[in-house]
XYZ file of C-alpha atoms in Angstrom:
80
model
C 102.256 26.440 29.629
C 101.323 24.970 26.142
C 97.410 24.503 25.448
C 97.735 22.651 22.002
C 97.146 19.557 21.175
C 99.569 17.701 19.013
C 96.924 15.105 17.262
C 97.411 13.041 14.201
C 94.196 12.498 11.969
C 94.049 9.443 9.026
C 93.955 8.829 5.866
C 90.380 9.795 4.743
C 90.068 13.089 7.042
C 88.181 15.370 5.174
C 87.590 13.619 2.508
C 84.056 11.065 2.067
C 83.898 8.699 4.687
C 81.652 6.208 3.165
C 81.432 2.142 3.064
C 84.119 2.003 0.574
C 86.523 4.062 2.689
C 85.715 1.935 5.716
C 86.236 -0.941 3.069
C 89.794 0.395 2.547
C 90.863 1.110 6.206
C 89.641 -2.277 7.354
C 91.118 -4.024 4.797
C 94.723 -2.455 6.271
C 93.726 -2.948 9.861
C 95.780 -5.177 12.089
C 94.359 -6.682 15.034
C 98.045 -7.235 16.747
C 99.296 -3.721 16.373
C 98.240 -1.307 18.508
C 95.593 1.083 18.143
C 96.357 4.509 16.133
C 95.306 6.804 13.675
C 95.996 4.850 10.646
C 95.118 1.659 12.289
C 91.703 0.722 13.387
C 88.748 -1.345 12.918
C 85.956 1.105 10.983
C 83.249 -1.239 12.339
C 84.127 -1.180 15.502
C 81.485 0.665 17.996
C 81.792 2.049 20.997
C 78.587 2.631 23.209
C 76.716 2.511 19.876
C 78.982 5.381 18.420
C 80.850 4.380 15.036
C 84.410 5.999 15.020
C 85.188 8.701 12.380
C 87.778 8.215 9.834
C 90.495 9.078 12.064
C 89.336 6.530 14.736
C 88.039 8.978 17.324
C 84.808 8.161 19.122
C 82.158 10.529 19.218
C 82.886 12.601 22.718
C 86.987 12.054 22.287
C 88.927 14.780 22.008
C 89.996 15.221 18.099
C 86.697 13.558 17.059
C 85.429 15.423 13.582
C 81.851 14.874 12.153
C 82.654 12.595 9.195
C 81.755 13.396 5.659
C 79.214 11.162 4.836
C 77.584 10.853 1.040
C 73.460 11.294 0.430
C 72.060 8.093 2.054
C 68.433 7.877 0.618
C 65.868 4.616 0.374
C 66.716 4.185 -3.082
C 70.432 4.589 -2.801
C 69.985 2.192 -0.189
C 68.140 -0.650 -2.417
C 70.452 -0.510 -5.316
C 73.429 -1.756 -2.687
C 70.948 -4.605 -2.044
């Protein structure tokens, strides 16, 4: 009996999974396809949980912590 787990991961996995990144993958997303990998909405939250940059939900099974870039007050007022 097999125990692995045959999962695909997306585009930015592993890499910085910041705004632009979600920027990127939204801007390919399509509402009428179905769900996957390479296809989802990065803004999209689930029981307050934001997906990581696969799509997987915190809890799921092939979620990964994101990498996310330094998020300070100051970083935050220059996007302003």
């Amino acid at each position: 009996v097999s125990t692995s787990l045959n999962l695909s991961y997306g585009e930015f996995d592993g890499k910085m999974w910041d705004n632009e990144a979600k920027k990127i993958i939204y801007a390919k997303f399509d509402a009428g396809t179905a769900r996957s990998v390479l296809n989802f909405n990065p803004f999209e939250t689930f029981e307050g949980n934001s997906p990581d940059a696969s799509g997987y939900y915190p809890g799921e099974t092939g979620y990964k912590d994101p990498a996310r870039g330094d998020v300070s007050y100051a970083s935050m007022q220059v996007e302003r």
